[in-house]
Coordinates of C-alpha atoms and ligand atoms in Angstrom, one line a residue:
M279 CA 21.3 -6.1 7.1
N280 CA 19.6 -5.0 4.3
I281 CA 21.0 -1.6 3.3
K282 CA 17.5 -0.4 1.6
G283 CA 15.8 -0.9 5.3
L284 CA 18.5 1.8 7.3
Y285 CA 18.2 5.6 7.9
L286 CA 21.0 7.5 6.8
E287 CA 22.2 7.9 10.7
E288 CA 21.7 4.0 11.0
L289 CA 24.1 3.3 8.2
A290 CA 26.7 5.7 9.2
K291 CA 27.2 4.3 12.4
Q292 CA 27.6 0.8 11.1
L293 CA 30.2 2.1 8.6
A294 CA 31.9 3.7 11.3
L295 CA 32.5 0.5 13.3
L296 CA 34.0 -0.7 10.1
G297 CA 36.4 2.3 10.6
E298 CA 34.8 4.5 7.6
P299 CA 34.6 8.0 7.6
A300 CA 31.3 9.6 8.1
Y301 CA 30.8 10.7 4.5
R302 CA 30.9 7.2 3.3
A303 CA 27.2 6.5 4.3
E304 CA 25.6 9.5 2.3
Q305 CA 28.1 8.2 -0.9
L306 CA 26.7 4.5 -0.7
L307 CA 23.1 5.6 -0.4
Q308 CA 23.6 7.9 -3.7
W309 CA 24.5 4.7 -5.5
V310 CA 21.8 2.7 -4.0
Y311 CA 18.7 5.2 -4.7
V312 CA 20.3 7.6 -7.4
K313 CA 22.7 5.5 -10.1
Q314 CA 20.5 2.6 -8.7
A315 CA 23.4 0.4 -8.3
E316 CA 22.1 -3.5 -8.0
S317 CA 25.5 -4.8 -6.5
F318 CA 28.4 -3.3 -4.3
E319 CA 31.0 -4.3 -7.3
Q320 CA 29.1 -1.3 -9.4
M321 CA 30.0 1.1 -7.1
S322 CA 33.2 2.4 -8.8
N323 CA 34.8 5.0 -6.7
L324 CA 35.0 3.0 -3.3
S325 CA 37.8 0.7 -2.9
A326 CA 37.7 -3.0 -3.9
A327 CA 38.6 -3.6 -0.2
L328 CA 35.4 -2.0 1.0
R329 CA 33.8 -3.0 -1.9
A330 CA 34.0 -6.6 -0.7
K331 CA 33.7 -5.8 3.3
L332 CA 30.3 -4.1 2.3
A333 CA 29.5 -7.6 0.4
E334 CA 30.2 -9.6 3.5
E335 CA 28.5 -6.9 5.9
F336 CA 25.0 -6.0 4.0
T337 CA 22.6 -7.1 1.7
L338 CA 21.4 -4.6 -1.3
N339 CA 18.6 -6.4 -2.8
A340 CA 15.4 -7.6 -0.9
V341 CA 13.0 -8.3 -3.8
S342 CA 13.5 -9.7 -7.5
E343 CA 11.3 -10.0 -10.5
V344 CA 9.2 -13.2 -10.8
T345 CA 7.0 -12.1 -13.7
T346 CA 5.5 -8.7 -14.9
R347 CA 1.9 -8.2 -16.2
H348 CA 0.9 -5.4 -18.3
A349 CA -2.5 -4.3 -18.7
T350 CA -4.4 -2.6 -21.3
D351 CA -4.7 0.9 -19.1
T352 CA -1.0 0.9 -18.8
T353 CA -1.4 -0.5 -15.0
E354 CA 1.6 -2.9 -14.5
K355 CA 1.9 -5.8 -11.8
F356 CA 4.7 -7.4 -10.6
L357 CA 5.3 -10.6 -8.7
F358 CA 8.3 -10.3 -6.9
Q359 CA 10.2 -13.0 -4.9
L360 CA 11.7 -12.4 -1.5
N361 CA 14.9 -14.3 -0.6
D362 CA 12.9 -17.0 1.3
G363 CA 11.1 -17.4 -1.7
S364 CA 7.8 -16.0 -0.6
L365 CA 5.5 -13.7 -3.5
I366 CA 4.5 -10.8 -3.0
E367 CA 2.6 -8.4 -5.3
T368 CA 3.4 -5.0 -6.3
V369 CA 1.5 -2.5 -8.7
L370 CA 2.4 0.3 -10.3
I371 CA -0.4 2.6 -11.8
P372 CA 0.4 5.6 -14.2
A373 CA -2.0 8.4 -14.1
T374 CA -4.3 8.3 -17.0
P375 CA -3.3 11.1 -19.5
G376 CA -6.7 12.7 -20.4
L377 CA -7.4 16.2 -21.9
T378 CA -8.4 17.7 -18.9
S379 CA -6.1 16.2 -16.6
T380 CA -2.7 17.6 -15.6
D381 CA -2.4 14.5 -13.2
D382 CA 1.1 13.1 -13.4
R383 CA 1.2 10.5 -10.5
Q384 CA 3.1 7.6 -11.0
T385 CA 1.3 5.6 -8.0
V386 CA 3.2 2.1 -6.9
C387 CA 0.7 0.2 -4.7
V388 CA 3.0 -2.1 -2.2
S389 CA 2.2 -5.0 -0.5
T390 CA 3.0 -5.4 4.0
Q391 CA 2.7 -8.9 4.4
V392 CA 3.1 -12.2 2.4
G393 CA -0.5 -13.5 2.8
C394 CA -2.9 -12.1 5.4
A395 CA -4.5 -13.0 8.8
F396 CA -7.7 -10.9 8.6
G397 CA -10.0 -13.0 6.4
C398 CA -12.0 -10.5 4.6
K399 CA -14.5 -12.7 2.7
F400 CA -13.7 -10.7 -0.8
C401 CA -10.7 -10.7 -0.6
A402 CA -8.0 -13.3 -2.8
S403 CA -5.0 -12.1 -0.5
G404 CA -5.5 -14.2 2.3
L405 CA -7.0 -17.3 1.0
D406 CA -3.8 -19.4 1.6
G407 CA -3.6 -17.7 5.1
F408 CA -0.6 -15.3 7.0
K409 CA 2.8 -16.2 6.3
R410 CA 5.0 -13.6 7.7
N411 CA 5.6 -9.7 8.3
L412 CA 7.8 -8.0 5.3
S413 CA 10.8 -5.8 6.7
A414 CA 11.1 -2.5 6.1
A415 CA 13.9 -3.2 3.6
E416 CA 11.5 -5.5 1.5
I417 CA 8.9 -2.7 1.2
V418 CA 11.4 0.0 0.1
D419 CA 12.7 -2.6 -2.4
Q420 CA 9.3 -2.6 -4.1
V421 CA 10.0 0.6 -4.7
W422 CA 13.0 0.9 -6.2
Q423 CA 12.6 -2.0 -8.1
T424 CA 9.6 -0.7 -9.7
Q425 CA 11.0 2.4 -10.7
K426 CA 14.4 0.5 -12.1
L427 CA 12.4 -1.9 -14.0
T428 CA 10.0 0.8 -15.5
K429 CA 12.3 3.5 -15.6
E430 CA 9.6 5.7 -14.1
K431 CA 10.1 7.9 -11.5
V432 CA 7.3 7.0 -8.3
N433 CA 6.2 10.1 -6.8
N434 CA 3.1 8.7 -5.0
I435 CA 2.5 5.5 -2.6
V436 CA -0.4 3.4 -1.6
V437 CA 0.1 0.9 1.2
M438 CA -3.2 -1.4 -0.4
G439 CA -1.1 -4.1 -1.3
M440 CA -1.0 -8.0 0.3
G441 CA -1.6 -7.8 4.0
E442 CA -2.7 -5.2 6.7
P443 CA -0.3 -2.2 7.2
F444 CA -1.0 -1.8 11.1
A445 CA -0.2 -5.2 11.6
N446 CA 3.0 -4.5 10.8
Y447 CA 3.1 -1.0 12.1
E448 CA 7.1 -0.4 13.0
N449 CA 8.0 -1.9 9.4
V450 CA 5.6 0.0 7.6
L451 CA 6.5 3.5 9.1
R452 CA 10.2 2.6 8.8
A453 CA 9.8 1.8 4.9
L454 CA 7.5 5.1 4.6
R455 CA 10.0 7.0 6.2
I456 CA 12.9 6.1 4.2
L457 CA 10.5 6.3 0.8
N458 CA 10.2 10.3 2.6
A459 CA 13.8 10.9 3.1
P460 CA 15.8 13.3 1.2
W461 CA 18.8 10.8 0.2
A462 CA 16.5 8.4 -0.3
F463 CA 13.5 8.8 -2.7
G464 CA 12.0 12.2 -1.5
I465 CA 8.2 11.4 -1.9
G466 CA 6.3 14.1 0.5
A467 CA 4.4 12.1 3.1
R468 CA 1.4 13.8 1.6
K469 CA 1.6 11.6 -1.4
M470 CA 1.3 8.5 0.6
T471 CA -1.9 6.2 2.3
V472 CA -2.2 3.9 4.4
S473 CA -5.3 1.8 3.8
T474 CA -6.1 -0.4 7.1
V475 CA -8.9 -2.9 7.6
G476 CA -9.7 -1.1 10.9
I477 CA -7.6 -1.5 13.1
V478 CA -8.5 1.0 15.6
T479 CA -5.3 1.2 17.9
G480 CA -3.4 1.9 14.5
I481 CA -5.4 4.9 13.3
R482 CA -4.9 6.4 16.6
R483 CA -1.4 5.5 16.6
L484 CA -0.9 6.8 13.3
A485 CA -2.4 10.1 14.1
E486 CA 0.1 10.9 16.4
E487 CA 3.1 10.4 13.8
P488 CA 4.8 13.8 12.9
M489 CA 4.6 12.6 9.1
Q490 CA 1.3 13.6 7.5
I491 CA 0.3 10.7 5.8
R492 CA -3.0 9.8 4.7
L493 CA -5.2 7.3 5.8
A494 CA -8.1 5.4 4.2
V495 CA -10.2 2.7 5.9
S496 CA -12.0 -0.1 4.1
L497 CA -15.4 0.3 5.3
H498 CA -17.0 -1.8 2.7
G499 CA -20.2 -1.8 5.3
A500 CA -21.7 0.7 7.1
T501 CA -23.9 -1.2 9.8
D502 CA -22.1 -3.7 12.2
D503 CA -25.0 -6.0 10.4
V504 CA -23.5 -6.0 6.8
R505 CA -19.9 -5.2 7.9
G506 CA -19.5 -7.8 10.1
K507 CA -20.8 -10.5 7.7
I508 CA -17.9 -9.9 5.5
M509 CA -15.1 -8.7 7.4
P510 CA -13.9 -10.6 10.7
I511 CA -12.4 -7.6 12.3
N512 CA -15.4 -6.2 13.0
R513 CA -16.1 -8.2 16.2
K514 CA -12.9 -7.0 17.2
F515 CA -13.5 -3.5 16.3
P516 CA -17.0 -2.2 15.7
M517 CA -18.4 0.5 14.1
N518 CA -18.7 2.7 16.6
E519 CA -15.1 2.0 18.1
L520 CA -13.9 2.6 14.0
V521 CA -15.7 5.9 13.7
A522 CA -14.7 7.1 17.1
A523 CA -10.8 6.6 15.7
C524 CA -11.7 8.0 12.4
E525 CA -13.0 11.1 14.1
Y526 CA -9.8 11.4 16.2
Y527 CA -7.4 11.4 13.6
A528 CA -9.4 13.6 11.3
A529 CA -9.5 16.0 14.5
T530 CA -6.0 15.2 15.5
K531 CA -4.3 15.6 12.2
G532 CA -7.1 18.0 10.5
K533 CA -7.3 16.0 7.3
M534 CA -9.9 14.4 5.8
L535 CA -9.5 10.6 5.3
T536 CA -11.0 8.4 2.7
F537 CA -13.5 5.5 3.6
E538 CA -13.1 2.8 0.6
Y539 CA -16.4 1.2 0.1
I540 CA -16.5 -2.0 -2.4
L541 CA -19.7 -2.5 -4.1
I542 CA -20.8 -6.1 -4.1
K543 CA -24.1 -7.1 -5.6
D544 CA -26.8 -8.0 -2.8
V545 CA -24.4 -7.6 0.0
N546 CA -23.5 -4.2 0.8
D547 CA -25.2 -2.3 -2.4
M548 CA -28.8 -1.6 -0.9
I549 CA -29.7 2.3 -0.7
E550 CA -30.0 2.1 2.9
Q551 CA -26.1 1.3 2.9
A552 CA -25.6 4.3 1.0
H553 CA -27.9 6.9 3.1
K554 CA -25.9 5.9 6.5
L555 CA -22.1 5.7 4.9
A556 CA -23.1 9.1 4.0
A557 CA -24.3 10.2 7.6
M558 CA -20.8 8.6 8.6
A559 CA -18.8 10.2 6.1
R560 CA -19.8 13.7 7.5
R561 CA -19.4 12.6 11.0
V562 CA -15.6 12.2 10.3
H563 CA -15.2 14.3 7.2
A564 CA -14.6 11.8 5.0
K565 CA -14.1 11.5 1.0
V566 CA -16.0 8.2 0.1
N567 CA -14.4 5.8 -2.7
L568 CA -16.4 3.6 -4.2
I569 CA -14.8 0.2 -5.6
P570 CA -16.8 -2.2 -7.9
H571 CA -15.8 -5.3 -6.5
N572 CA -12.9 -7.1 -8.3
P573 CA -15.1 -10.7 -8.7
V574 CA -12.2 -13.2 -7.2
E575 CA -11.8 -17.1 -8.6
G576 CA -13.7 -19.3 -6.1
L577 CA -15.4 -16.8 -4.0
G578 CA -18.8 -16.3 -5.4
W579 CA -19.4 -12.5 -5.1
Q580 CA -20.4 -10.5 -7.7
R581 CA -20.3 -6.7 -8.7
P582 CA -23.4 -4.6 -9.0
D583 CA -24.4 -3.4 -12.1
R584 CA -23.2 0.2 -13.4
D585 CA -26.9 1.9 -12.7
R586 CA -26.7 0.4 -9.5
C587 CA -23.2 1.5 -8.8
K588 CA -24.2 5.1 -10.1
V589 CA -27.6 5.0 -7.9
F590 CA -25.2 4.3 -4.4
Q591 CA -23.0 7.4 -5.6
H592 CA -25.9 9.7 -6.4
V593 CA -27.2 9.0 -2.7
L594 CA -24.2 10.5 -1.5
R595 CA -23.4 13.3 -3.5
Q596 CA -26.9 14.1 -2.4
A597 CA -25.9 14.2 0.8
A598 CA -22.9 16.3 -0.2
I599 CA -20.7 13.7 0.6
S600 CA -17.4 14.0 -2.3
A601 CA -17.8 10.1 -3.5
T602 CA -15.6 9.2 -6.7
L603 CA -16.9 6.1 -8.5
R604 CA -13.5 4.3 -9.6
I605 CA -13.2 2.7 -12.9
D606 CA -11.0 0.0 -11.8
K607 CA -7.8 -0.6 -13.4
G608 CA -5.7 -3.8 -14.1
A609 CA -8.6 -5.8 -13.9
D610 CA -7.4 -7.9 -16.9
I611 CA -4.2 -9.0 -15.4
A612 CA -5.6 -9.5 -12.0
A613 CA -4.8 -6.5 -10.1
A614 CA -6.9 -7.2 -7.5
C615 CA -5.3 -7.7 -4.0
G616 CA -3.5 -11.3 -4.0
Q617 CA -5.0 -12.7 -7.4
L618 CA -2.0 -12.8 -9.3
R619 CA 0.1 -14.4 -6.3
L620 CA -2.6 -16.9 -6.2
Q621 CA -2.8 -17.7 -10.1
C622 CA 0.9 -18.1 -9.7
E623 CA 1.2 -20.1 -6.6
R624 CA -1.9 -22.3 -7.3
A625 CA -0.4 -23.3 -11.2
T626 CA 2.8 -24.3 -9.6
Ligands
LIG76 N1 -5.5 -4.4 4.5 C1 -5.6 -3.1 4.0 C2 -4.8 -2.9 2.7 C3 -5.0 -4.2 1.3 S1 -6.4 -4.3 1.0 C4 -6.8 -2.9 4.0 O1 -8.0 -3.7 4.1 O2 -7.5 -2.0 3.7 C5 -6.5 -3.0 -0.2 C6 -7.9 -2.8 -0.5 O3 -8.5 -3.6 -1.6 C7 -8.8 -3.0 0.3 O4 -10.2 -1.6 0.7 C8 -9.6 -4.0 0.3 O5 -10.9 -4.0 0.8 C9 -10.0 -4.3 -1.2 N2 -10.2 -5.3 -2.2 C10 -9.7 -6.4 -1.4 N3 -10.3 -7.2 -2.1 C11 -10.8 -6.5 -3.6 C12 -11.4 -7.1 -4.4 N4 -11.4 -8.6 -4.8 N5 -11.9 -6.2 -5.4 C13 -12.0 -5.2 -4.9 N6 -11.4 -4.8 -3.9 C14 -10.6 -5.7 -2.9

């Protein structure tokens, strides 16, 4: 049992079975999340006997650093190893300090699965197939290790790393509750965004959660024809079902969601798609995040030139849709999903 995958009350229950008093759980979690202890050995105000017992019953670390890459724009990418040897990626995206910006976000992008089963044609994460779901502890520990390694206080979470969060719903939600808990990270639910490939059942389920977690939907096409060519999930959940689920989310939560739209040259960057996307965004009251495609070696897709991206954005703005064109960070460190892991695995 890994401590970082447990709620306070679950840990208290486990400790009670070991004959420990109720306050022990809080004491222990303080060592983990406030003092950032890396071993039970370091927990100096616990007796040696208890420390030994804890080390027998529980584990503390779920991920460990293999390599770190620093991009010139301050994005840092970590390759972490799990206890079974699997590799996953985590990215720290610091806010870009600018004269006009008061943004102090320190964002961590976490992975939720080893590999991915959804096979989007432009994405590196699924190229070697799907291996397994991450446990809640493995998700939480990505944030914990990032804080420890960088000495930054993380205050924003995006679930946009490797894997599909709604295909690992229980563990992802458990991890987000732990990241949200005052005894752990205390990160507000509004500072958490889950990004989905478009699992309609997951979107509806998230809408029912009491936590005000933000939702991003990877659209990448505005018609079944275009989306279906690049995202196999569109066969199972076609656009009309997807948009209906988004409408349900927006109405239930009373909140805006985000459509992510990667711009891929001559695949989905046609002006006609921009008009259809605008209509869809209006229908569900969504913002649009345009992301020039990050080319993946061997996949052969390209990003449109800057002007083309600007025109696409302009069409959305003319239709009064809030649309940002992302300056992609970390391109020089292979920060696109799954690229670093792939480079490392293929190099070995
Ligand atoms: N499975 C989830 C979350 C992980 S992917 C999802 O599909 O949303 C996070 C985002 O990165 C998605 O929008 C995905 O489509 C996008 N992405 C994947 N490969 C990319 C690439 N090569 N360039 C730009 N964005 C990419």
